[in-house]
Amino acid sequence: MENSTMPTFLLLILLLLSHSQLRLLISTNTQPNEDISYMKFVRDGNDFPEKEEYDYIIVGGGTAGCPLAATLSKNFSTLLIERGSEPNKYPSVLKEQALLNVFTVEDDGKNPFNRFVSKEGVQNLRGRVLGGTSMINGGVYSKPNTDFFKTQLGVQKFDMEMVEKAYKWVEEALVYRPRLNAWQNAFRRVLVEGGIVPDNGFELRDVVGTKIAGSIFDENGNRHGAEELLNKARPGNLKVAIRATVERIIFSGSSATGVLYSDSKGKLHTAVIRKNGEIIVSAGAIGSPQLLLLSGVGPKSHLSSLNLPLILHNPHVGQFMKDNPRVGVIPILPYPLDFTSSKVIGISNNNTYYFQSIATTSPFSIPPSFSLLPPNSTSVNLTIATIGGKFSKLTSVGSLRLNSSTDVKTTPIVRFNYYSNPADIQLCVGGVRKVGDFLKTQIIQNIKTRDLEGNRVIQFLGPPLPENLSDYSSVAEFCKRTVTTYWHYHGGCLVGKVVDGNYSVIGLKNLRVLDGSTFAVSPGSNPIATLMMLGRYVGLQMLKQRGV
Ligand SMILES: Cc1cc2nc3c(=O)[nH]c(=O)nc-3n(C[C@H](O)[C@H](O)[C@H](O)COP(=O)(O)OP(=O)(O)OC[C@H]3O[C@@H](n4cnc5c(N)ncnc54)[C@H](O)[C@@H]3O)c2cc1C
Ligand SMILES: *[C@@H]1O[C@H](CO)[C@@H](O)[C@H](O)[C@H]1NC(C)=O
Ligand SMILES: *[C@@H]1O[C@H](CO)[C@@H](O)[C@H](O)[C@H]1NC(C)=O
Ligand SMILES: *[C@@H]1O[C@H](CO)[C@@H](O)[C@H](O)[C@H]1NC(C)=O
Ligand SMILES: *[C@@H]1O[C@H](CO)[C@@H](O)[C@H](O)[C@H]1NC(C)=O
Ligand SMILES: *[C@@H]1O[C@H](CO)[C@@H](O)[C@H](O)[C@H]1NC(C)=O
Ligand SMILES: *[C@@H]1O[C@H](CO)[C@@H](O)[C@H](O)[C@H]1NC(C)=O
Ligand SMILES: *[C@@H]1O[C@H](CO)[C@@H](O)[C@H](O)[C@H]1NC(C)=O
């Protein structure tokens, strides 16, 4: 599959942005306004002793790891180990507008933007900071339709009352009802006019129709990521090591006994678990399968080819990697509109498609003769918006394997096999046709500008929609040509394949995996609500299993 043109264009224009407006935006507007009382638990990895003992050790201070650590600390000594820094070291990530960093800031090996490129050439990224990817993402908080818990996780039985309580626990701490700016209001009308009905107003649950979702950005645009859930931890029981990278899980026979981690100076530390203690890997859909493989848990042939000692042969570690492709276009609006992350979601029948939009002003302007503004007006800056979404029933699967370097800092090799299954192409074609309906709405018709021949057209960044949407093969071609990520990649340590319904690694003792790597299906329109809920939920179950 060829490299996509759409993200390249987007990247180009946003790179230009970074040199003008964006720098200013970030440097002048960074009054962090999060509750950082969790900082009392946080210390640099360098300051930890060479060896220490805990009841629970959690690898990865991300979206699922933070709520899990806060919960387990209620009664047990808990160590949370995160490779990145504390977010206040990078105050720009704390602001909604700084979401544009996702497109512009280079990966320096330390900052929160850990970039990787799939084998298909699709640019992607994961969070490297306390709070994990919840600190660099679009901030949308939305809970899947309850069917998710019945059908998607198969072998797992959920206590739905506990699930709802766990969501509530998260929501009280960091979920806000967003105010819609001009573009989000317009997009809401586009969805409704385009047939995504009814308009359900503000709604945290994914329900068919158009809705205003929850957000982890407050009314002042301050981000409240998963690390703020650490504020709920029991003082004295929690320690958080930052700039500390777990290199291996240590085993004795088939029991996990501890972890080996390096600090920023490269010095190695050991943390071991007490009797009845456990290690929980929450390093994300790339980091968790990677760490299992590096520790000798995975396909025998792959591990032996890298001379890694085998702890447990499990062919499924690193398999079933999925990344929902983004379906849509990027229209250019002839007005200057404020930056906005996604606030409104359109959910089609049967939860088949989830549509969202982000928009940002560009430093580019057009003369009035090309716009539809009165001829006496001066040039206006253009806005770039995305109109698109993802489909939920993704069939194509890929895999992850280690790079020949067995250094944990080397990104593994990931292939998602986008559109390798024709069922996905069919769903993409349906989604593109739906986007075609959105483009026919009055609001979008009003953003037309004059092209060089004087025709009134919608201008796009990257390829426009195919002219004949009835022509399956040209729409399918458009899907393949514009493939890019929706950033909801998941899989690698699936429930039923690598972990059981309690997220315990099958065939080993004292070891669990809990994060997006366990999902066969990404939960609903947006995963972070469910990832944070699961951190709380599984933590409570573990406490219960210990008789607390
Ligand atoms: C640009 C972007 C926009 C998105 N927008 C949204 C959105 O609006 N709403 C939504 O719900 N979802 C969104 N997502 C997806 C969502 O943010 C992620 O799916 C989710 O945060 C992943 O959570 P996780 O717990 O699986 O992993 P993470 O949150 O990534 O946590 C893993 C943590 O482990 C750490 N780690 C990894 N390896 C090691 C190691 N060896 N030692 C120590 N630490 C380690 C990492 O640094 C990281 O902090 C978006 C994602 C991106 C990238
Ligand atoms: C757990 O902690 C609570 C206080 O948070 C305490 O009341 C209880 O006795 C503890 N239980 C155990 C088994 O340690
Ligand atoms: C929704 O799903 C059901 C069963 O899977 C199917 O019969 C129906 O046609 C679907 N409806 C739409 C609008 O796709
Ligand atoms: C608008 O465009 C001009 C150049 O045409 C640029 O100098 C200015 O910074 C832009 N304004 C914004 C808010 O992007
Ligand atoms: C531009 O022209 C419109 C009518 O076409 C008029 O209403 C408006 O006041 C004019 N603006 C300026 C700045 O002259
Ligand atoms: C492995 O990683 C190294 C260093 O990042 C890189 O140069 C190399 O191309 C990678 N190998 C593969 C097969 O991707
Ligand atoms: C659009 O494509 C369909 C299906 O291929 C075809 O029947 C139809 O003639 C095309 N319409 C135009 C205007 O080309
Ligand atoms: C999860 O753990 C509980 C308590 O140890 C046990 O009863 C249950 O069978 C386990 N479930 C699975 C799917 O392993």
XYZ file of C-alpha atoms and ligand atoms in Angstrom:
699
model
C 0.000 0.000 0.000
C 1.417 3.379 -0.907
C 2.180 6.060 1.595
C -0.839 8.261 2.196
C -0.968 11.704 0.691
C -3.476 13.199 3.097
C -1.423 13.106 6.281
C 1.625 14.302 4.363
C -0.281 17.385 3.246
C -1.647 17.904 6.709
C 1.788 17.528 8.184
C 3.229 20.020 5.724
C 0.723 22.683 6.471
C 0.921 22.130 10.180
C 4.694 22.214 10.036
C 4.349 25.685 8.553
C 1.948 26.490 11.329
C 4.496 25.514 13.906
C 6.867 28.194 12.724
C 4.438 31.031 13.102
C 1.285 30.993 15.058
C 1.749 27.790 16.995
C 4.952 28.689 18.804
C 3.284 31.853 20.029
C 0.177 30.044 21.044
C 2.092 27.635 23.166
C 4.549 29.999 24.742
C 2.045 32.669 25.730
C -0.735 30.468 26.897
C 0.612 27.870 29.243
C -0.696 28.587 32.708
C -1.104 25.004 33.865
C -4.255 24.629 35.844
C -4.385 21.016 36.866
C -4.497 19.653 40.373
C -0.916 18.470 40.802
C -1.146 17.193 44.358
C -0.084 13.831 42.885
C 3.391 15.343 42.549
C 4.001 14.441 46.200
C 4.177 10.780 45.108
C 6.442 11.435 42.142
C 10.226 11.130 42.154
C 12.813 10.813 39.457
C 13.951 7.244 38.801
C 17.513 8.317 39.710
C 16.381 8.885 43.294
C 15.143 5.330 43.824
C 17.286 2.751 45.628
C 18.933 -0.066 43.738
C 16.459 -2.571 45.101
C 13.064 -2.201 46.762
C 10.053 -4.354 47.578
C 6.368 -3.599 46.956
C 3.035 -5.376 46.945
C 2.200 -4.158 43.438
C 4.358 -2.907 40.612
C 2.700 -1.245 37.626
C 4.642 -0.705 34.424
C 3.453 2.412 32.573
C 1.885 5.498 34.143
C -0.630 5.891 31.348
C -4.365 5.980 30.794
C -5.072 2.605 32.460
C -1.992 2.444 34.730
C -2.729 5.617 36.748
C -6.253 4.695 37.938
C -5.032 1.162 38.691
C -2.148 2.466 40.828
C -4.393 4.880 42.719
C -6.849 2.052 43.473
C -4.314 -0.587 44.585
C -2.572 1.942 46.843
C -5.666 2.047 49.020
C -4.376 -0.943 50.968
C -1.053 -1.940 49.479
C 2.366 -0.524 48.775
C 2.399 0.273 45.067
C 5.118 1.356 42.676
C 4.149 2.970 39.357
C 6.983 3.138 36.840
C 6.765 5.591 33.919
C 9.408 6.140 31.244
C 8.350 9.754 30.561
C 8.469 12.934 32.646
C 5.770 14.634 34.671
C 3.458 16.670 32.429
C 4.346 19.963 34.103
C 7.776 19.607 32.571
C 5.978 20.111 29.247
C 3.296 22.647 30.152
C 2.190 22.957 26.535
C 0.562 19.517 26.602
C -1.764 20.823 29.295
C -3.608 23.095 26.860
C -6.237 22.133 24.317
C -4.664 24.240 21.579
C -1.412 22.407 22.049
C -3.072 19.366 20.489
C -1.469 20.682 17.313
C 1.835 19.471 18.777
C 0.672 16.058 17.679
C 1.379 17.118 14.101
C 4.436 19.252 14.608
C 6.721 18.483 17.527
C 9.558 16.125 16.724
C 10.319 13.110 18.896
C 13.540 13.919 20.771
C 13.493 10.612 22.659
C 12.315 12.336 25.851
C 9.306 14.555 25.161
C 5.703 13.297 25.338
C 5.467 12.672 21.567
C 6.837 9.206 20.888
C 6.458 8.807 17.138
C 6.415 5.566 15.219
C 5.726 4.607 11.641
C 3.887 1.418 10.778
C 5.279 -0.928 8.127
C 2.667 0.564 5.785
C 4.290 3.972 6.239
C 1.494 5.462 8.336
C 2.753 8.018 10.865
C 1.501 7.362 14.380
C 2.349 8.181 17.961
C 2.000 7.234 21.602
C 2.332 9.206 24.808
C 5.590 9.237 26.736
C 4.697 11.187 29.868
C 2.928 10.590 33.159
C -0.731 10.258 32.110
C 0.352 8.456 28.930
C -1.525 8.999 25.699
C -4.358 10.728 27.611
C -1.905 13.659 27.835
C -1.447 14.116 24.096
C -4.805 13.019 22.736
C -7.985 14.733 21.536
C -9.513 14.649 25.006
C -12.889 13.189 24.020
C -14.502 11.177 26.801
C -17.209 8.815 25.611
C -18.491 5.479 26.920
C -19.339 2.616 24.571
C -22.795 1.238 24.112
C -23.337 -1.470 26.771
C -23.278 -4.133 24.004
C -19.527 -3.694 24.123
C -19.449 -5.467 27.475
C -21.716 -8.278 26.296
C -20.142 -9.170 23.013
C -16.783 -7.583 22.462
C -14.677 -9.043 25.191
C -16.001 -12.565 24.788
C -14.703 -14.628 27.652
C -14.998 -11.856 30.180
C -17.939 -11.357 32.522
C -18.433 -7.838 33.757
C -20.227 -6.719 36.884
C -22.103 -3.866 35.227
C -22.899 -2.109 38.472
C -19.192 -1.984 39.297
C -18.458 -0.844 35.750
C -20.826 2.120 36.134
C -19.349 3.015 39.531
C -15.850 2.904 38.099
C -16.839 5.246 35.229
C -18.370 7.618 37.796
C -15.150 7.601 39.826
C -13.278 8.808 36.747
C -15.935 11.309 35.692
C -16.056 13.064 39.047
C -12.348 13.767 38.764
C -11.798 14.848 35.202
C -14.721 14.971 32.815
C -16.304 18.232 31.653
C -19.227 19.302 29.556
C -17.647 21.229 26.696
C -18.778 24.546 25.277
C -19.035 24.382 21.510
C -17.287 27.017 19.450
C -18.605 28.157 16.064
C -17.159 25.238 14.151
C -18.334 22.507 16.537
C -21.815 24.058 16.444
C -21.696 24.041 12.659
C -20.443 20.456 12.571
C -23.277 19.417 14.873
C -25.778 20.845 12.375
C -23.950 19.203 9.475
C -24.306 15.795 11.153
C -28.002 16.257 11.903
C -28.783 17.588 8.442
C -26.676 14.744 7.020
C -28.996 12.211 8.679
C -27.229 11.381 11.967
C -30.318 11.747 14.120
C -31.680 12.374 16.673
C -29.704 15.191 18.243
C -29.128 13.779 21.730
C -27.539 16.884 23.247
C -24.869 16.344 25.914
C -24.441 12.606 26.437
C -21.498 10.610 27.793
C -22.756 7.309 26.386
C -22.415 6.376 22.714
C -25.990 6.415 21.406
C -27.163 6.546 17.805
C -27.484 10.140 16.640
C -25.530 13.327 17.121
C -24.243 14.232 20.560
C -21.975 16.527 22.490
C -19.465 14.225 24.181
C -17.608 14.658 27.451
C -14.154 16.165 27.429
C -11.084 16.030 29.645
C -10.494 19.683 28.686
C -12.203 22.063 31.088
C -13.981 25.284 30.062
C -10.628 27.095 29.985
C -9.061 24.534 27.695
C -6.929 22.935 30.431
C -6.311 19.225 30.026
C -7.039 16.832 32.883
C -5.330 13.557 32.037
C -5.258 10.170 33.756
C -2.378 11.245 36.037
C -4.832 13.412 37.997
C -6.484 10.182 39.167
C -3.297 9.644 41.194
C -4.567 12.439 43.433
C -6.922 9.807 44.824
C -4.082 7.533 45.940
C -3.438 6.736 49.578
C -0.484 8.830 50.777
C 2.308 6.639 52.073
C 1.328 3.692 49.891
C 2.111 5.006 46.408
C 5.442 5.808 44.820
C 5.721 6.981 41.233
C 9.074 6.675 39.482
C 9.357 8.875 36.375
C 12.061 8.852 33.700
C 12.298 5.168 34.606
C 12.060 2.593 31.824
C 11.278 -1.037 32.524
C 13.616 -3.218 30.487
C 12.573 -6.719 31.580
C 10.165 -8.574 33.801
C 12.067 -10.935 36.119
C 10.789 -14.511 36.521
C 11.431 -17.386 38.830
C 10.135 -20.395 36.947
C 6.706 -19.367 35.728
C 6.181 -16.732 38.447
C 6.908 -13.087 37.841
C 8.932 -11.792 40.778
C 9.983 -8.267 39.834
C 11.093 -5.837 37.164
C 14.381 -4.374 36.053
C 14.284 -0.690 35.150
C 16.805 1.899 34.067
C 16.853 5.531 35.150
C 17.766 8.527 32.992
C 21.468 8.015 33.740
C 21.254 4.428 32.527
C 21.631 2.969 35.999
C 19.656 -0.242 36.615
C 17.246 -0.716 39.523
C 15.285 -3.745 40.654
C 11.824 -3.714 42.163
C 10.459 -6.998 43.468
C 7.049 -8.042 44.728
C 6.107 -9.343 48.159
C 4.197 -12.586 48.744
C 0.759 -12.389 47.036
C 1.943 -9.313 45.157
C 1.670 -8.840 41.397
C 3.143 -7.033 38.446
C 0.743 -5.335 36.053
C 1.983 -4.246 32.644
C 0.081 -1.149 31.423
C 2.566 0.064 28.840
C 0.016 0.496 26.024
C -0.730 -1.433 22.825
C 2.842 -1.067 21.604
C 4.687 -1.156 24.941
C 2.962 -4.123 26.595
C 3.442 -6.773 23.901
C 6.970 -5.419 23.451
C 7.819 -5.874 27.131
C 6.348 -9.399 27.253
C 8.413 -10.373 24.217
C 11.594 -8.831 25.626
C 10.945 -10.766 28.839
C 10.637 -14.106 27.060
C 6.854 -14.403 26.785
C 5.708 -14.912 23.198
C 6.211 -16.968 20.031
C 9.128 -19.329 20.577
C 10.625 -18.967 17.116
C 10.618 -15.175 17.246
C 12.255 -15.137 20.678
C 14.898 -17.711 19.790
C 15.761 -15.816 16.590
C 16.757 -12.932 18.870
C 18.472 -15.180 21.434
C 15.961 -14.205 24.091
C 15.485 -16.820 26.824
C 12.051 -18.424 26.659
C 9.811 -18.133 29.709
C 6.532 -19.105 28.035
C 5.642 -19.942 24.460
C 2.485 -18.075 23.481
C 2.057 -17.489 19.734
C -0.536 -14.743 20.340
C 1.717 -12.152 21.976
C 2.045 -9.273 19.499
C -0.752 -10.661 17.287
C -4.172 -9.134 16.504
C -2.825 -5.595 16.213
C -5.513 -3.314 14.825
C -5.661 0.347 13.868
C -8.972 1.854 12.760
C -8.277 3.873 9.618
C -9.677 7.392 9.354
C -12.346 7.830 6.728
C -12.918 11.337 5.444
C -11.715 14.592 3.951
C -10.130 17.857 5.065
C -12.116 20.811 3.721
C -10.619 24.290 3.772
C -13.025 26.897 5.103
C -12.727 30.487 3.868
C -13.091 31.931 7.367
C -10.741 32.255 10.296
C -12.086 29.997 13.060
C -10.612 29.244 16.469
C -8.838 26.011 17.101
C -11.129 23.299 18.386
C -10.547 19.684 19.316
C -13.383 17.236 18.815
C -16.493 17.893 20.926
C -19.365 16.514 18.851
C -19.796 12.909 17.726
C -22.095 11.552 15.055
C -22.993 7.903 15.605
C -24.701 6.145 12.704
C -27.190 3.269 12.874
C -25.929 0.172 14.689
C -22.905 2.187 15.885
C -21.340 1.428 12.522
C -19.606 4.789 12.109
C -18.354 7.412 14.536
C -17.821 10.867 12.979
C -15.880 13.708 14.629
C -14.140 16.912 13.562
C -11.228 19.087 14.601
C -10.437 22.500 13.105
C -7.675 25.070 13.214
C -6.964 28.457 11.678
C -4.109 28.436 9.227
C -1.602 31.196 8.527
C -2.802 31.099 4.931
C -5.296 33.556 3.540
C -7.119 34.007 0.266
C -7.960 37.210 -1.545
C -11.659 38.121 -1.448
C -12.042 37.521 -5.175
C -11.731 33.788 -4.498
C -13.893 33.743 -1.425
C -17.606 34.415 -1.323
C -17.122 37.393 0.947
C -18.131 40.884 -0.218
C -15.597 42.131 -2.767
C -14.624 45.087 -0.576
C -13.475 42.943 2.338
C -9.821 42.217 2.990
C -8.161 38.791 2.852
C -9.202 36.280 5.430
C -7.271 33.468 7.034
C -8.385 29.985 6.113
C -9.469 27.279 8.516
C -8.583 23.636 8.025
C -11.140 21.157 9.335
C -11.406 17.400 9.269
C -14.722 15.772 8.469
C -14.416 12.092 9.048
C -14.547 9.207 11.379
C -13.852 5.572 11.964
C -15.888 2.418 11.558
C -16.210 0.188 14.577
C -16.176 -3.325 13.127
C -12.597 -3.517 11.953
C -11.597 -6.883 10.502
C -8.045 -6.421 9.202
C -5.439 -7.468 11.743
C -1.695 -7.108 11.843
C 1.140 -7.926 14.162
C 4.019 -6.596 16.181
C 7.497 -8.045 16.503
C 10.704 -6.861 18.037
C 13.260 -4.960 16.082
C 16.556 -6.853 15.980
C 17.729 -4.503 18.700
C 16.439 -5.871 21.986
C 16.734 -2.445 23.647
C 13.305 -1.479 25.009
C 13.849 2.064 23.657
C 13.798 0.766 20.082
C 10.235 0.832 18.761
C 9.021 -2.610 17.717
C 8.031 -3.274 14.129
C 4.272 -2.881 13.725
C 2.108 -3.767 10.753
C -1.629 -3.119 10.850
C -2.481 -4.501 7.378
C -4.958 -1.687 6.742
C -7.731 -2.732 4.316
C -6.263 -6.201 3.840
C -9.752 -7.543 4.484
C -12.344 -6.518 1.849
C -14.970 -6.148 4.605
C -13.067 -3.081 5.810
C -12.994 -1.567 2.336
C -16.737 -2.039 2.114
C -17.182 -0.249 5.442
C -14.870 2.539 4.354
C -16.848 2.995 1.133
C -20.047 3.299 3.181
C -18.377 5.859 5.447
C -17.065 7.921 2.542
C -20.561 7.988 1.035
C -21.870 9.246 4.372
C -19.231 11.992 4.324
C -20.558 12.774 0.837
C -23.977 13.397 2.440
C -22.353 15.774 4.940
C -20.735 17.743 2.131
C -24.158 18.273 0.551
C -25.512 20.049 3.641
C -26.246 23.759 3.513
C -23.425 24.735 5.881
C -20.788 22.948 3.855
C -22.201 24.261 0.581
C -21.684 27.744 2.051
C -17.960 27.209 2.475
C -17.487 26.951 -1.262
C -14.916 29.248 -2.802
C -14.098 30.128 -6.415
C -11.414 28.084 -8.107
C -9.123 29.487 -10.815
C -11.800 29.005 -13.477
C -14.335 30.803 -11.327
C -16.354 27.694 -10.436
C -17.744 27.467 -6.947
C -16.136 24.457 -5.272
C -15.207 23.098 -1.888
C -11.425 23.159 -1.573
C -9.660 20.337 0.223
C -6.330 19.773 1.798
C -5.336 16.501 0.166
C -7.585 14.587 -2.191
C -11.241 15.594 -2.630
C -13.942 12.933 -2.428
C -14.275 10.909 -5.629
C -16.754 12.572 -7.991
C -18.941 9.537 -8.475
C -19.637 8.077 -5.050
C -21.777 5.358 -6.632
C -18.663 3.970 -8.260
C -17.460 1.420 -5.716
C -14.001 0.929 -7.149
C -13.096 4.608 -7.235
C -14.284 5.076 -3.647
C -12.366 1.952 -2.591
C -9.302 3.397 -4.311
C -9.799 6.665 -2.392
C -9.918 4.680 0.874
C -6.629 2.952 0.175
C -4.928 6.088 -1.095
C -5.859 8.191 1.942
C -5.238 5.608 4.659
C -4.196 7.195 7.915
C -4.595 6.509 11.601
C -7.422 7.504 13.911
C -4.920 6.854 16.773
C -7.094 4.180 18.381
C -4.701 1.296 17.638
C -5.120 -1.637 19.989
C -4.379 -5.360 20.437
C -1.241 -7.395 20.977
C -2.221 -9.025 24.326
C -5.856 -9.977 23.761
C -8.252 -11.198 26.440
C -8.717 -14.919 25.795
C -5.391 -15.210 23.955
C -2.701 -13.707 26.170
C -4.638 -12.767 29.309
C -7.730 -14.304 30.898
C -10.913 -12.499 31.910
C -9.104 -11.141 34.982
C -6.317 -9.758 32.779
C -3.896 -12.309 34.271
C -1.330 -13.615 31.787
C -2.363 -17.148 30.865
C 0.181 -19.749 31.978
C 2.147 -17.477 34.335
C 1.764 -16.366 37.924
C 1.669 -12.875 39.458
C 1.526 -11.120 36.101
C -1.285 -9.165 34.412
C -1.633 -6.882 31.419
C -4.158 -4.067 31.496
C -4.442 -1.422 28.768
C -5.436 -1.038 25.106
C -3.332 -4.064 24.155
C -6.050 -6.333 25.593
C -8.845 -5.066 23.299
C -10.055 -7.094 20.318
C -12.325 -4.142 19.540
C -11.715 -0.515 20.439
C -14.452 0.483 22.908
C -17.005 2.651 21.161
C -16.281 6.035 19.668
C -13.289 6.742 21.933
C -11.303 4.416 24.200
C -9.978 6.479 27.145
C -13.213 6.436 29.161
C -13.147 2.645 29.188
C -9.390 2.388 29.744
C -9.584 4.591 32.836
C -12.701 2.758 34.012
C -10.884 -0.589 33.634
C -7.926 0.633 35.705
C -10.340 1.374 38.529
C -12.501 -1.723 37.970
C -9.689 -4.265 37.855
C -7.951 -2.563 40.786
C -11.106 -2.948 42.891
C -11.446 -6.586 41.866
C -7.858 -7.259 42.844
C -8.482 -5.672 46.239
C -11.584 -7.811 46.614
C -9.623 -10.929 45.730
C -7.208 -10.003 48.544
C -10.106 -9.772 50.971
C -10.171 -5.981 51.258
C -3.326 12.092 18.793
C -4.269 11.175 19.513
C -5.583 11.557 19.725
C -6.471 10.717 20.409
N -7.707 11.185 20.716
C -8.484 10.475 21.582
C -9.678 11.024 22.114
O -10.034 12.189 21.843
N -10.418 10.252 22.971
C -10.045 8.988 23.306
O -10.768 8.343 24.059
N -8.906 8.447 22.813
C -8.109 9.165 21.989
N -6.925 8.636 21.559
C -6.578 7.249 21.926
C -6.223 7.100 23.404
O -5.586 8.270 23.889
C -5.329 5.878 23.630
O -5.922 4.755 23.016
C -5.157 5.572 25.110
O -4.734 6.733 25.807
C -4.174 4.438 25.343
O -4.136 4.138 26.724
P -3.224 2.946 27.289
O -3.430 2.909 28.760
O -3.460 1.721 26.491
O -1.734 3.396 26.952
P -0.974 4.756 27.303
O -1.889 5.788 27.834
O -0.163 5.095 26.105
O -0.021 4.347 28.514
C 1.150 3.601 28.367
C 2.219 4.229 29.258
O 3.289 3.315 29.438
C 4.514 3.996 29.362
N 5.514 2.984 28.999
C 5.586 2.265 27.851
N 6.597 1.397 27.904
C 7.186 1.559 29.120
C 8.299 0.931 29.768
N 8.991 -0.058 29.183
N 8.646 1.366 31.013
C 7.954 2.356 31.630
N 6.900 2.969 31.048
C 6.522 2.566 29.818
C 4.262 5.071 28.326
O 5.184 6.128 28.425
C 2.833 5.491 28.655
O 2.792 6.530 29.598
C -6.033 9.447 20.855
C -4.718 9.053 20.648
C -3.823 9.902 20.004
C -2.403 9.468 19.814
C -7.628 -1.243 53.883
O -7.580 0.176 54.046
C -8.652 0.682 54.802
C -8.492 2.204 54.838
O -8.297 2.706 53.547
C -8.658 0.085 56.177
O -9.797 0.559 56.867
C -8.694 -1.430 56.085
O -8.548 -2.003 57.350
C -7.586 -1.958 55.200
N -7.750 -3.389 55.001
C -6.715 -4.219 54.923
C -7.050 -5.674 54.721
O -5.574 -3.861 55.017
C -28.217 -3.264 12.048
O -27.818 -4.576 12.408
C -28.795 -5.548 12.209
C -28.301 -6.859 12.751
O -26.902 -6.927 12.752
C -29.125 -5.629 10.712
O -30.133 -6.566 10.497
C -29.589 -4.258 10.234
O -29.766 -4.275 8.845
C -28.577 -3.190 10.581
N -29.123 -1.888 10.249
C -28.455 -0.998 9.566
C -29.166 0.286 9.317
O -27.294 -1.157 9.165
C -3.323 35.067 8.988
O -2.531 35.047 7.817
C -1.436 35.929 7.801
C -0.733 35.795 6.458
O -1.627 35.884 5.416
C -0.508 35.586 8.943
O 0.541 36.542 8.993
C -1.251 35.592 10.257
O -0.419 35.144 11.287
C -2.441 34.666 10.175
N -3.219 34.721 11.399
C -3.509 33.644 12.092
C -4.350 33.825 13.321
O -3.128 32.527 11.761
C -18.651 46.072 1.995
O -19.796 45.982 1.153
C -20.963 45.542 1.827
C -22.074 45.424 0.763
O -21.613 44.691 -0.326
C -21.336 46.557 2.888
O -22.496 46.096 3.581
C -20.186 46.714 3.873
O -20.457 47.716 4.797
C -18.898 47.054 3.119
N -17.789 47.045 4.055
C -16.810 47.935 4.077
C -15.713 47.730 5.089
O -16.805 48.863 3.325
C 15.637 -1.426 14.058
O 15.905 -0.227 14.713
C 17.015 0.468 14.186
C 17.320 1.640 15.098
O 16.167 2.388 15.392
C 16.671 0.882 12.762
O 17.748 1.575 12.180
C 16.343 -0.342 11.948
O 15.916 0.022 10.654
C 15.262 -1.168 12.618
N 15.111 -2.422 11.922
C 13.975 -2.793 11.348
C 13.985 -4.141 10.706
O 12.981 -2.075 11.334
C -21.274 6.432 -11.469
O -20.885 5.098 -11.254
C -21.912 4.155 -11.497
C -21.412 2.793 -11.046
O -20.145 2.526 -11.563
C -22.283 4.209 -12.970
O -23.337 3.317 -13.231
C -22.727 5.627 -13.325
O -22.937 5.730 -14.697
C -21.654 6.638 -12.910
N -22.173 7.975 -13.092
C -21.487 8.903 -13.742
C -22.143 10.256 -13.806
O -20.424 8.700 -14.238
C -10.937 -14.340 38.087
O -10.519 -14.446 39.428
C -11.523 -14.931 40.303
C -11.000 -14.871 41.722
O -9.714 -15.408 41.810
C -11.926 -16.326 39.891
O -12.972 -16.782 40.705
C -12.400 -16.318 38.442
O -12.655 -17.621 38.006
C -11.347 -15.715 37.561
N -11.874 -15.555 36.210
C -11.247 -15.989 35.122
C -11.920 -15.760 33.825
O -10.165 -16.519 35.180
